Amino acid sequence: MKKNVLKNYLLSVKKKKGAGYIVLIDPDKNSENNLEEKISKINNSGVDAIFVGGSLILDNNCEKRVELIKSISKVPVIFFPGGISQLNKHYDAMLFMSILSGRNSHYLIGEQVIAAPIVKDLGIEVIPTGYLLVDGGNNSSVQFMSGSNPIPIEKPDILIAHALAAQYLGKKLVYLESGSGAKNSIPNNLLKAVTKYIDVPIIVGGGIKTPKSANEKVLAGASFVVIGSILEGNNTNIINEFADAIHIGE
Ligand code: 1GP
């Protein structure tokens, strides 16, 4: 198994550019044609890495699509697991995640136990990640599919305690997730409160719809910003505007 190659790459991006820009591709929402066009744009738009994953895949073509993404992409392709059925050999690395904000043991440890021997056999680099679901103002797919309640945004103490627990459990990244397509992204003051408490780099995603909002997340302490839904469909013209907003160190 490769050790820390992608983790070190992400950390070096953060150091050099101020924060990293990650585009999430949901393999269920992109046809093969769509993907070719989208990845070529990503290659020329200052994106630092691609996350691939989704809560549900409605066909059997996930592996084929990941292979296609990997064959065209000039940036690393990292598995952002929606479930073990999306695991295959084409990723450069994976977030080995646990939904620490939930109390459903299957997503705390069950999926991970099923995945671990396959991950070892495939030789994929793992980046241990604590995943915290925060209320985004609407019902998210991840909330429903994982049976995990999101942390209320008016309870910063609960979020801070979870983030600290993730750090003490040895997670190398903490993902603050408002859910794909969230009505509201994580409030900047809440993010700022969490970043004061932990040293582990924070990934923020869910409901970030404008470059301005992405910039605010970085100023509030996010090390990596994930942009997904807003770039689905014909919206790819703003891919590079997010890069300028997120790379505050350049
Ligand atoms: C979802 O955080 C990601 O897991 C991205 O969210 O699709 O709302 O950009 P959006």
PDB file of C-alpha atoms and ligand atoms in Angstrom:
ATOM      1  CA  MET A   1       0.000   0.000   0.000  1.00  0.00           C
ATOM      2  CA  LYS A   2       1.285   3.441  -0.936  1.00  0.00           C
ATOM      3  CA  LYS A   3       1.973   5.565   2.119  1.00  0.00           C
ATOM      4  CA  ASN A   4       1.004   9.206   2.448  1.00  0.00           C
ATOM      5  CA  VAL A   5       1.731  10.185  -1.169  1.00  0.00           C
ATOM      6  CA  LEU A   6      -1.646  11.822  -1.711  1.00  0.00           C
ATOM      7  CA  LYS A   7      -1.929  13.011   1.860  1.00  0.00           C
ATOM      8  CA  ASN A   8       1.387  14.823   1.492  1.00  0.00           C
ATOM      9  CA  TYR A   9       0.314  16.177  -1.893  1.00  0.00           C
ATOM     10  CA  LEU A  10      -2.847  17.677  -0.355  1.00  0.00           C
ATOM     11  CA  LEU A  11      -0.877  19.190   2.527  1.00  0.00           C
ATOM     12  CA  SER A  12       1.629  20.716   0.115  1.00  0.00           C
ATOM     13  CA  VAL A  13      -1.218  22.264  -1.900  1.00  0.00           C
ATOM     14  CA  LYS A  14      -2.597  23.813   1.278  1.00  0.00           C
ATOM     15  CA  LYS A  15       0.835  25.178   2.178  1.00  0.00           C
ATOM     16  CA  LYS A  16       1.567  26.580  -1.255  1.00  0.00           C
ATOM     17  CA  LYS A  17      -1.849  27.934  -2.248  1.00  0.00           C
ATOM     18  CA  GLY A  18      -3.471  28.740   1.093  1.00  0.00           C
ATOM     19  CA  ALA A  19      -6.160  26.096   0.575  1.00  0.00           C
ATOM     20  CA  GLY A  20      -6.978  23.281  -1.807  1.00  0.00           C
ATOM     21  CA  TYR A  21      -9.750  23.239  -4.403  1.00  0.00           C
ATOM     22  CA  ILE A  22     -11.503  19.909  -4.818  1.00  0.00           C
ATOM     23  CA  VAL A  23     -14.277  19.136  -7.286  1.00  0.00           C
ATOM     24  CA  LEU A  24     -16.678  16.351  -6.361  1.00  0.00           C
ATOM     25  CA  ILE A  25     -17.935  14.194  -9.198  1.00  0.00           C
ATOM     26  CA  ASP A  26     -20.952  12.053  -8.483  1.00  0.00           C
ATOM     27  CA  PRO A  27     -20.603   9.019 -10.770  1.00  0.00           C
ATOM     28  CA  ASP A  28     -24.368   8.719 -10.834  1.00  0.00           C
ATOM     29  CA  LYS A  29     -24.968  12.193 -12.224  1.00  0.00           C
ATOM     30  CA  ASN A  30     -22.527  12.182 -15.138  1.00  0.00           C
ATOM     31  CA  SER A  31     -22.695  10.295 -18.427  1.00  0.00           C
ATOM     32  CA  GLU A  32     -19.478   9.216 -20.144  1.00  0.00           C
ATOM     33  CA  ASN A  33     -19.765  12.118 -22.685  1.00  0.00           C
ATOM     34  CA  ASN A  34     -20.384  14.568 -19.934  1.00  0.00           C
ATOM     35  CA  LEU A  35     -17.373  13.331 -18.018  1.00  0.00           C
ATOM     36  CA  GLU A  36     -14.895  13.808 -20.866  1.00  0.00           C
ATOM     37  CA  GLU A  37     -15.903  17.436 -21.256  1.00  0.00           C
ATOM     38  CA  LYS A  38     -15.966  18.086 -17.523  1.00  0.00           C
ATOM     39  CA  ILE A  39     -12.573  16.535 -16.796  1.00  0.00           C
ATOM     40  CA  SER A  40     -10.903  18.491 -19.617  1.00  0.00           C
ATOM     41  CA  LYS A  41     -12.240  21.692 -18.058  1.00  0.00           C
ATOM     42  CA  ILE A  42     -11.069  20.578 -14.616  1.00  0.00           C
ATOM     43  CA  ASN A  43      -7.598  19.936 -16.060  1.00  0.00           C
ATOM     44  CA  ASN A  44      -7.330  23.584 -17.089  1.00  0.00           C
ATOM     45  CA  SER A  45      -9.032  25.352 -14.210  1.00  0.00           C
ATOM     46  CA  GLY A  46      -6.759  25.236 -11.174  1.00  0.00           C
ATOM     47  CA  VAL A  47      -8.519  22.295  -9.512  1.00  0.00           C
ATOM     48  CA  ASP A  48      -6.160  20.441  -7.142  1.00  0.00           C
ATOM     49  CA  ALA A  49      -7.944  17.081  -6.888  1.00  0.00           C
ATOM     50  CA  ILE A  50     -11.134  15.284  -7.826  1.00  0.00           C
ATOM     51  CA  PHE A  51     -13.258  13.446  -5.291  1.00  0.00           C
ATOM     52  CA  VAL A  52     -15.484  10.725  -6.731  1.00  0.00           C
ATOM     53  CA  GLY A  53     -18.455   9.338  -4.853  1.00  0.00           C
ATOM     54  CA  GLY A  54     -22.175   9.538  -4.312  1.00  0.00           C
ATOM     55  CA  SER A  55     -24.797   8.349  -1.875  1.00  0.00           C
ATOM     56  CA  LEU A  56     -26.383   6.016  -4.398  1.00  0.00           C
ATOM     57  CA  ILE A  57     -25.464   4.674  -7.847  1.00  0.00           C
ATOM     58  CA  LEU A  58     -28.415   3.702 -10.013  1.00  0.00           C
ATOM     59  CA  ASP A  59     -26.534   1.488 -12.471  1.00  0.00           C
ATOM     60  CA  ASN A  60     -23.565  -0.841 -12.688  1.00  0.00           C
ATOM     61  CA  ASN A  61     -21.196   1.577 -14.459  1.00  0.00           C
ATOM     62  CA  CYS A  62     -19.418   3.196 -11.524  1.00  0.00           C
ATOM     63  CA  GLU A  63     -16.083   1.446 -12.107  1.00  0.00           C
ATOM     64  CA  LYS A  64     -16.173   2.229 -15.845  1.00  0.00           C
ATOM     65  CA  ARG A  65     -16.754   5.916 -15.088  1.00  0.00           C
ATOM     66  CA  VAL A  66     -13.975   6.091 -12.488  1.00  0.00           C
ATOM     67  CA  GLU A  67     -11.608   4.455 -14.990  1.00  0.00           C
ATOM     68  CA  LEU A  68     -12.592   7.071 -17.562  1.00  0.00           C
ATOM     69  CA  ILE A  69     -12.126   9.940 -15.092  1.00  0.00           C
ATOM     70  CA  LYS A  70      -8.693   8.608 -14.126  1.00  0.00           C
ATOM     71  CA  SER A  71      -7.629   8.182 -17.752  1.00  0.00           C
ATOM     72  CA  ILE A  72      -8.369  11.839 -18.598  1.00  0.00           C
ATOM     73  CA  SER A  73      -7.624  13.625 -15.324  1.00  0.00           C
ATOM     74  CA  LYS A  74      -4.315  15.394 -14.791  1.00  0.00           C
ATOM     75  CA  VAL A  75      -5.049  15.831 -11.076  1.00  0.00           C
ATOM     76  CA  PRO A  76      -5.340  13.064  -8.448  1.00  0.00           C
ATOM     77  CA  VAL A  77      -8.614  11.126  -8.289  1.00  0.00           C
ATOM     78  CA  ILE A  78      -9.636  10.343  -4.716  1.00  0.00           C
ATOM     79  CA  PHE A  79     -12.461   8.060  -3.613  1.00  0.00           C
ATOM     80  CA  PHE A  80     -14.993   9.825  -1.403  1.00  0.00           C
ATOM     81  CA  PRO A  81     -16.941   6.756  -0.361  1.00  0.00           C
ATOM     82  CA  GLY A  82     -20.697   6.689  -0.528  1.00  0.00           C
ATOM     83  CA  GLY A  83     -20.495   2.945  -0.065  1.00  0.00           C
ATOM     84  CA  ILE A  84     -18.289  -0.058  -0.664  1.00  0.00           C
ATOM     85  CA  SER A  85     -19.927  -0.798  -4.027  1.00  0.00           C
ATOM     86  CA  GLN A  86     -18.046   2.225  -5.427  1.00  0.00           C
ATOM     87  CA  LEU A  87     -14.629   0.874  -4.390  1.00  0.00           C
ATOM     88  CA  ASN A  88     -12.346  -0.165  -7.274  1.00  0.00           C
ATOM     89  CA  LYS A  89      -8.709  -0.103  -8.369  1.00  0.00           C
ATOM     90  CA  HIS A  90      -8.736   3.135 -10.377  1.00  0.00           C
ATOM     91  CA  TYR A  91      -8.457   5.657  -7.553  1.00  0.00           C
ATOM     92  CA  ASP A  92      -5.148   7.253  -6.517  1.00  0.00           C
ATOM     93  CA  ALA A  93      -6.240   7.244  -2.869  1.00  0.00           C
ATOM     94  CA  MET A  94      -9.356   7.138  -0.737  1.00  0.00           C
ATOM     95  CA  LEU A  95     -10.715   8.967   2.263  1.00  0.00           C
ATOM     96  CA  PHE A  96     -11.078   6.137   4.767  1.00  0.00           C
ATOM     97  CA  MET A  97     -14.057   7.711   6.483  1.00  0.00           C
ATOM     98  CA  SER A  98     -16.217   7.148   9.483  1.00  0.00           C
ATOM     99  CA  ILE A  99     -19.411   9.121  10.052  1.00  0.00           C
ATOM    100  CA  LEU A 100     -18.425  10.155  13.560  1.00  0.00           C
ATOM    101  CA  SER A 101     -21.384  12.499  13.989  1.00  0.00           C
ATOM    102  CA  GLY A 102     -23.781   9.554  13.648  1.00  0.00           C
ATOM    103  CA  ARG A 103     -24.541   6.752  16.039  1.00  0.00           C
ATOM    104  CA  ASN A 104     -25.207   4.145  13.380  1.00  0.00           C
ATOM    105  CA  SER A 105     -22.512   1.544  13.999  1.00  0.00           C
ATOM    106  CA  HIS A 106     -22.609   0.366  10.387  1.00  0.00           C
ATOM    107  CA  TYR A 107     -21.229   3.722   9.170  1.00  0.00           C
ATOM    108  CA  LEU A 108     -18.959   4.136  12.194  1.00  0.00           C
ATOM    109  CA  ILE A 109     -17.158   0.803  11.723  1.00  0.00           C
ATOM    110  CA  GLY A 110     -19.261  -1.754   9.788  1.00  0.00           C
ATOM    111  CA  GLU A 111     -18.546  -0.579   6.219  1.00  0.00           C
ATOM    112  CA  GLN A 112     -14.906   0.024   7.119  1.00  0.00           C
ATOM    113  CA  VAL A 113     -14.428  -3.576   8.263  1.00  0.00           C
ATOM    114  CA  ILE A 114     -15.964  -4.882   5.037  1.00  0.00           C
ATOM    115  CA  ALA A 115     -13.836  -2.505   2.950  1.00  0.00           C
ATOM    116  CA  ALA A 116     -10.471  -2.893   4.734  1.00  0.00           C
ATOM    117  CA  PRO A 117      -9.298  -6.246   3.269  1.00  0.00           C
ATOM    118  CA  ILE A 118     -10.363  -5.180  -0.228  1.00  0.00           C
ATOM    119  CA  VAL A 119      -8.523  -1.873   0.164  1.00  0.00           C
ATOM    120  CA  LYS A 120      -5.412  -3.768   1.217  1.00  0.00           C
ATOM    121  CA  ASP A 121      -5.676  -6.112  -1.740  1.00  0.00           C
ATOM    122  CA  LEU A 122      -6.115  -3.178  -4.150  1.00  0.00           C
ATOM    123  CA  GLY A 123      -3.167  -1.346  -2.557  1.00  0.00           C
ATOM    124  CA  ILE A 124      -4.957   2.001  -2.442  1.00  0.00           C
ATOM    125  CA  GLU A 125      -3.558   4.732  -0.181  1.00  0.00           C
ATOM    126  CA  VAL A 126      -5.952   5.553   2.639  1.00  0.00           C
ATOM    127  CA  ILE A 127      -6.361   8.932   4.309  1.00  0.00           C
ATOM    128  CA  PRO A 128      -8.109   8.425   7.684  1.00  0.00           C
ATOM    129  CA  THR A 129     -10.919  10.976   7.799  1.00  0.00           C
ATOM    130  CA  GLY A 130     -13.502  11.906  10.414  1.00  0.00           C
ATOM    131  CA  TYR A 131     -16.736  12.838   8.678  1.00  0.00           C
ATOM    132  CA  LEU A 132     -19.120  15.145  10.540  1.00  0.00           C
ATOM    133  CA  LEU A 133     -22.556  15.826   9.131  1.00  0.00           C
ATOM    134  CA  VAL A 134     -23.816  19.319   9.912  1.00  0.00           C
ATOM    135  CA  ASP A 135     -27.378  20.494   9.341  1.00  0.00           C
ATOM    136  CA  GLY A 136     -27.618  22.157   5.924  1.00  0.00           C
ATOM    137  CA  GLY A 137     -31.243  23.244   6.203  1.00  0.00           C
ATOM    138  CA  ASN A 138     -32.747  20.395   4.196  1.00  0.00           C
ATOM    139  CA  ASN A 139     -32.798  16.608   4.283  1.00  0.00           C
ATOM    140  CA  SER A 140     -29.606  15.331   2.715  1.00  0.00           C
ATOM    141  CA  SER A 141     -29.074  12.033   0.913  1.00  0.00           C
ATOM    142  CA  VAL A 142     -26.245  11.124   3.267  1.00  0.00           C
ATOM    143  CA  GLN A 143     -28.467  11.715   6.292  1.00  0.00           C
ATOM    144  CA  PHE A 144     -31.140   9.417   4.928  1.00  0.00           C
ATOM    145  CA  MET A 145     -28.836   6.748   3.514  1.00  0.00           C
ATOM    146  CA  SER A 146     -26.612   6.537   6.585  1.00  0.00           C
ATOM    147  CA  GLY A 147     -29.346   6.947   9.166  1.00  0.00           C
ATOM    148  CA  SER A 148     -27.291   9.692  10.881  1.00  0.00           C
ATOM    149  CA  ASN A 149     -28.719  12.839  12.377  1.00  0.00           C
ATOM    150  CA  PRO A 150     -26.849  15.999  11.413  1.00  0.00           C
ATOM    151  CA  ILE A 151     -25.367  18.200  14.130  1.00  0.00           C
ATOM    152  CA  PRO A 152     -27.551  21.318  14.639  1.00  0.00           C
ATOM    153  CA  ILE A 153     -25.764  24.524  13.593  1.00  0.00           C
ATOM    154  CA  GLU A 154     -26.917  26.285  16.750  1.00  0.00           C
ATOM    155  CA  LYS A 155     -24.910  23.801  18.856  1.00  0.00           C
ATOM    156  CA  PRO A 156     -21.248  24.744  18.220  1.00  0.00           C
ATOM    157  CA  ASP A 157     -20.163  22.912  21.370  1.00  0.00           C
ATOM    158  CA  ILE A 158     -21.403  19.603  19.951  1.00  0.00           C
ATOM    159  CA  LEU A 159     -19.588  20.146  16.652  1.00  0.00           C
ATOM    160  CA  ILE A 160     -16.378  21.208  18.404  1.00  0.00           C
ATOM    161  CA  ALA A 161     -16.456  18.145  20.669  1.00  0.00           C
ATOM    162  CA  HIS A 162     -16.902  15.844  17.652  1.00  0.00           C
ATOM    163  CA  ALA A 163     -14.058  17.524  15.755  1.00  0.00           C
ATOM    164  CA  LEU A 164     -11.760  17.197  18.763  1.00  0.00           C
ATOM    165  CA  ALA A 165     -12.740  13.546  19.173  1.00  0.00           C
ATOM    166  CA  ALA A 166     -11.881  12.979  15.497  1.00  0.00           C
ATOM    167  CA  GLN A 167      -8.445  14.512  16.074  1.00  0.00           C
ATOM    168  CA  TYR A 168      -7.806  12.444  19.200  1.00  0.00           C
ATOM    169  CA  LEU A 169      -8.883   9.302  17.340  1.00  0.00           C
ATOM    170  CA  GLY A 170      -6.006  10.011  14.954  1.00  0.00           C
ATOM    171  CA  LYS A 171      -7.930  11.163  11.891  1.00  0.00           C
ATOM    172  CA  LYS A 172      -5.701  13.030   9.447  1.00  0.00           C
ATOM    173  CA  LEU A 173      -8.537  15.116   8.020  1.00  0.00           C
ATOM    174  CA  VAL A 174     -11.874  16.298   9.371  1.00  0.00           C
ATOM    175  CA  TYR A 175     -14.665  16.688   6.823  1.00  0.00           C
ATOM    176  CA  LEU A 176     -17.417  19.142   7.783  1.00  0.00           C
ATOM    177  CA  GLU A 177     -20.297  18.178   5.524  1.00  0.00           C
ATOM    178  CA  SER A 178     -23.573  20.027   5.092  1.00  0.00           C
ATOM    179  CA  GLY A 179     -24.762  17.461   2.521  1.00  0.00           C
ATOM    180  CA  SER A 180     -24.593  17.598  -1.239  1.00  0.00           C
ATOM    181  CA  GLY A 181     -26.987  20.238  -2.543  1.00  0.00           C
ATOM    182  CA  ALA A 182     -27.483  21.669   0.950  1.00  0.00           C
ATOM    183  CA  LYS A 183     -29.655  24.754   1.187  1.00  0.00           C
ATOM    184  CA  ASN A 184     -27.098  26.347   3.512  1.00  0.00           C
ATOM    185  CA  SER A 185     -23.375  25.744   3.624  1.00  0.00           C
ATOM    186  CA  ILE A 186     -21.752  25.595   7.067  1.00  0.00           C
ATOM    187  CA  PRO A 187     -21.958  29.065   8.700  1.00  0.00           C
ATOM    188  CA  ASN A 188     -18.618  30.868   8.618  1.00  0.00           C
ATOM    189  CA  ASN A 189     -18.660  31.652  12.353  1.00  0.00           C
ATOM    190  CA  LEU A 190     -19.272  27.971  13.188  1.00  0.00           C
ATOM    191  CA  LEU A 191     -16.390  26.922  10.964  1.00  0.00           C
ATOM    192  CA  LYS A 192     -14.169  29.539  12.579  1.00  0.00           C
ATOM    193  CA  ALA A 193     -15.104  28.235  16.039  1.00  0.00           C
ATOM    194  CA  VAL A 194     -14.111  24.661  15.083  1.00  0.00           C
ATOM    195  CA  THR A 195     -10.826  25.660  13.436  1.00  0.00           C
ATOM    196  CA  LYS A 196      -9.753  27.334  16.682  1.00  0.00           C
ATOM    197  CA  TYR A 197     -10.027  24.020  18.522  1.00  0.00           C
ATOM    198  CA  ILE A 198      -8.348  21.505  16.232  1.00  0.00           C
ATOM    199  CA  ASP A 199      -5.030  21.255  14.387  1.00  0.00           C
ATOM    200  CA  VAL A 200      -6.159  18.674  11.846  1.00  0.00           C
ATOM    201  CA  PRO A 201      -6.828  20.170   8.393  1.00  0.00           C
ATOM    202  CA  ILE A 202     -10.522  20.711   7.722  1.00  0.00           C
ATOM    203  CA  ILE A 203     -12.354  19.897   4.496  1.00  0.00           C
ATOM    204  CA  VAL A 204     -15.600  21.790   4.001  1.00  0.00           C
ATOM    205  CA  GLY A 205     -18.345  20.843   1.563  1.00  0.00           C
ATOM    206  CA  GLY A 206     -22.049  20.946   0.913  1.00  0.00           C
ATOM    207  CA  GLY A 207     -24.088  23.850  -0.416  1.00  0.00           C
ATOM    208  CA  ILE A 208     -21.182  26.082  -1.474  1.00  0.00           C
ATOM    209  CA  LYS A 209     -22.620  27.719  -4.567  1.00  0.00           C
ATOM    210  CA  THR A 210     -20.506  30.807  -5.261  1.00  0.00           C
ATOM    211  CA  PRO A 211     -16.793  31.654  -5.397  1.00  0.00           C
ATOM    212  CA  LYS A 212     -17.469  34.313  -2.721  1.00  0.00           C
ATOM    213  CA  SER A 213     -18.846  31.703  -0.347  1.00  0.00           C
ATOM    214  CA  ALA A 214     -15.869  29.408  -1.070  1.00  0.00           C
ATOM    215  CA  ASN A 215     -13.505  32.295  -0.292  1.00  0.00           C
ATOM    216  CA  GLU A 216     -15.281  32.907   3.032  1.00  0.00           C
ATOM    217  CA  LYS A 217     -14.787  29.253   4.012  1.00  0.00           C
ATOM    218  CA  VAL A 218     -11.039  29.560   3.432  1.00  0.00           C
ATOM    219  CA  LEU A 219     -10.871  32.807   5.406  1.00  0.00           C
ATOM    220  CA  ALA A 220     -12.754  31.047   8.221  1.00  0.00           C
ATOM    221  CA  GLY A 221     -10.082  28.333   8.328  1.00  0.00           C
ATOM    222  CA  ALA A 222     -10.980  25.613   5.824  1.00  0.00           C
ATOM    223  CA  SER A 223      -7.931  23.876   4.379  1.00  0.00           C
ATOM    224  CA  PHE A 224      -9.863  22.302   1.506  1.00  0.00           C
ATOM    225  CA  VAL A 225     -13.121  23.306  -0.145  1.00  0.00           C
ATOM    226  CA  VAL A 226     -15.263  20.802  -2.052  1.00  0.00           C
ATOM    227  CA  ILE A 227     -17.522  21.991  -4.841  1.00  0.00           C
ATOM    228  CA  GLY A 228     -20.007  19.519  -6.322  1.00  0.00           C
ATOM    229  CA  SER A 229     -23.608  20.201  -7.310  1.00  0.00           C
ATOM    230  CA  ILE A 230     -23.139  23.723  -8.649  1.00  0.00           C
ATOM    231  CA  LEU A 231     -20.765  22.394 -11.308  1.00  0.00           C
ATOM    232  CA  GLU A 232     -23.148  19.686 -12.486  1.00  0.00           C
ATOM    233  CA  GLY A 233     -24.890  20.323 -15.822  1.00  0.00           C
ATOM    234  CA  ASN A 234     -23.934  23.404 -17.813  1.00  0.00           C
ATOM    235  CA  ASN A 235     -22.394  25.372 -15.007  1.00  0.00           C
ATOM    236  CA  THR A 236     -18.798  24.409 -15.723  1.00  0.00           C
ATOM    237  CA  ASN A 237     -17.905  27.939 -16.901  1.00  0.00           C
ATOM    238  CA  ILE A 238     -17.330  28.994 -13.285  1.00  0.00           C
ATOM    239  CA  ILE A 239     -14.854  26.210 -12.440  1.00  0.00           C
ATOM    240  CA  ASN A 240     -11.854  28.534 -12.641  1.00  0.00           C
ATOM    241  CA  GLU A 241     -13.525  31.332 -10.639  1.00  0.00           C
ATOM    242  CA  PHE A 242     -13.644  28.997  -7.639  1.00  0.00           C
ATOM    243  CA  ALA A 243      -9.892  28.407  -8.010  1.00  0.00           C
ATOM    244  CA  ASP A 244      -9.130  32.118  -7.668  1.00  0.00           C
ATOM    245  CA  ALA A 245     -11.438  32.376  -4.644  1.00  0.00           C
ATOM    246  CA  ILE A 246      -9.950  29.369  -2.845  1.00  0.00           C
ATOM    247  CA  HIS A 247      -6.247  29.862  -3.609  1.00  0.00           C
ATOM    248  CA  ILE A 248      -5.812  32.862  -1.339  1.00  0.00           C
ATOM    249  CA  GLY A 249      -2.081  32.186  -0.935  1.00  0.00           C
ATOM    250  CA  GLU A 250      -1.259  32.678  -4.622  1.00  0.00           C
TER     251      GLU A 250
HETATM  252  C1  1GP B   1     -20.963  16.729  -0.855  1.00  0.00           C
HETATM  253  O1  1GP B   1     -19.523  18.226   0.182  1.00  0.00           O
HETATM  254  C2  1GP B   1     -19.896  17.739  -1.040  1.00  0.00           C
HETATM  255  O2  1GP B   1     -20.507  15.634  -0.183  1.00  0.00           O
HETATM  256  C3  1GP B   1     -20.257  18.772  -2.062  1.00  0.00           C
HETATM  257  O3  1GP B   1     -21.507  19.357  -1.849  1.00  0.00           O
HETATM  258  O4  1GP B   1     -22.693  19.087  -4.006  1.00  0.00           O
HETATM  259  O5  1GP B   1     -23.460  20.802  -2.371  1.00  0.00           O
HETATM  260  O6  1GP B   1     -21.334  21.125  -3.624  1.00  0.00           O
HETATM  261  P1  1GP B   1     -22.286  20.131  -3.018  1.00  0.00           P
END
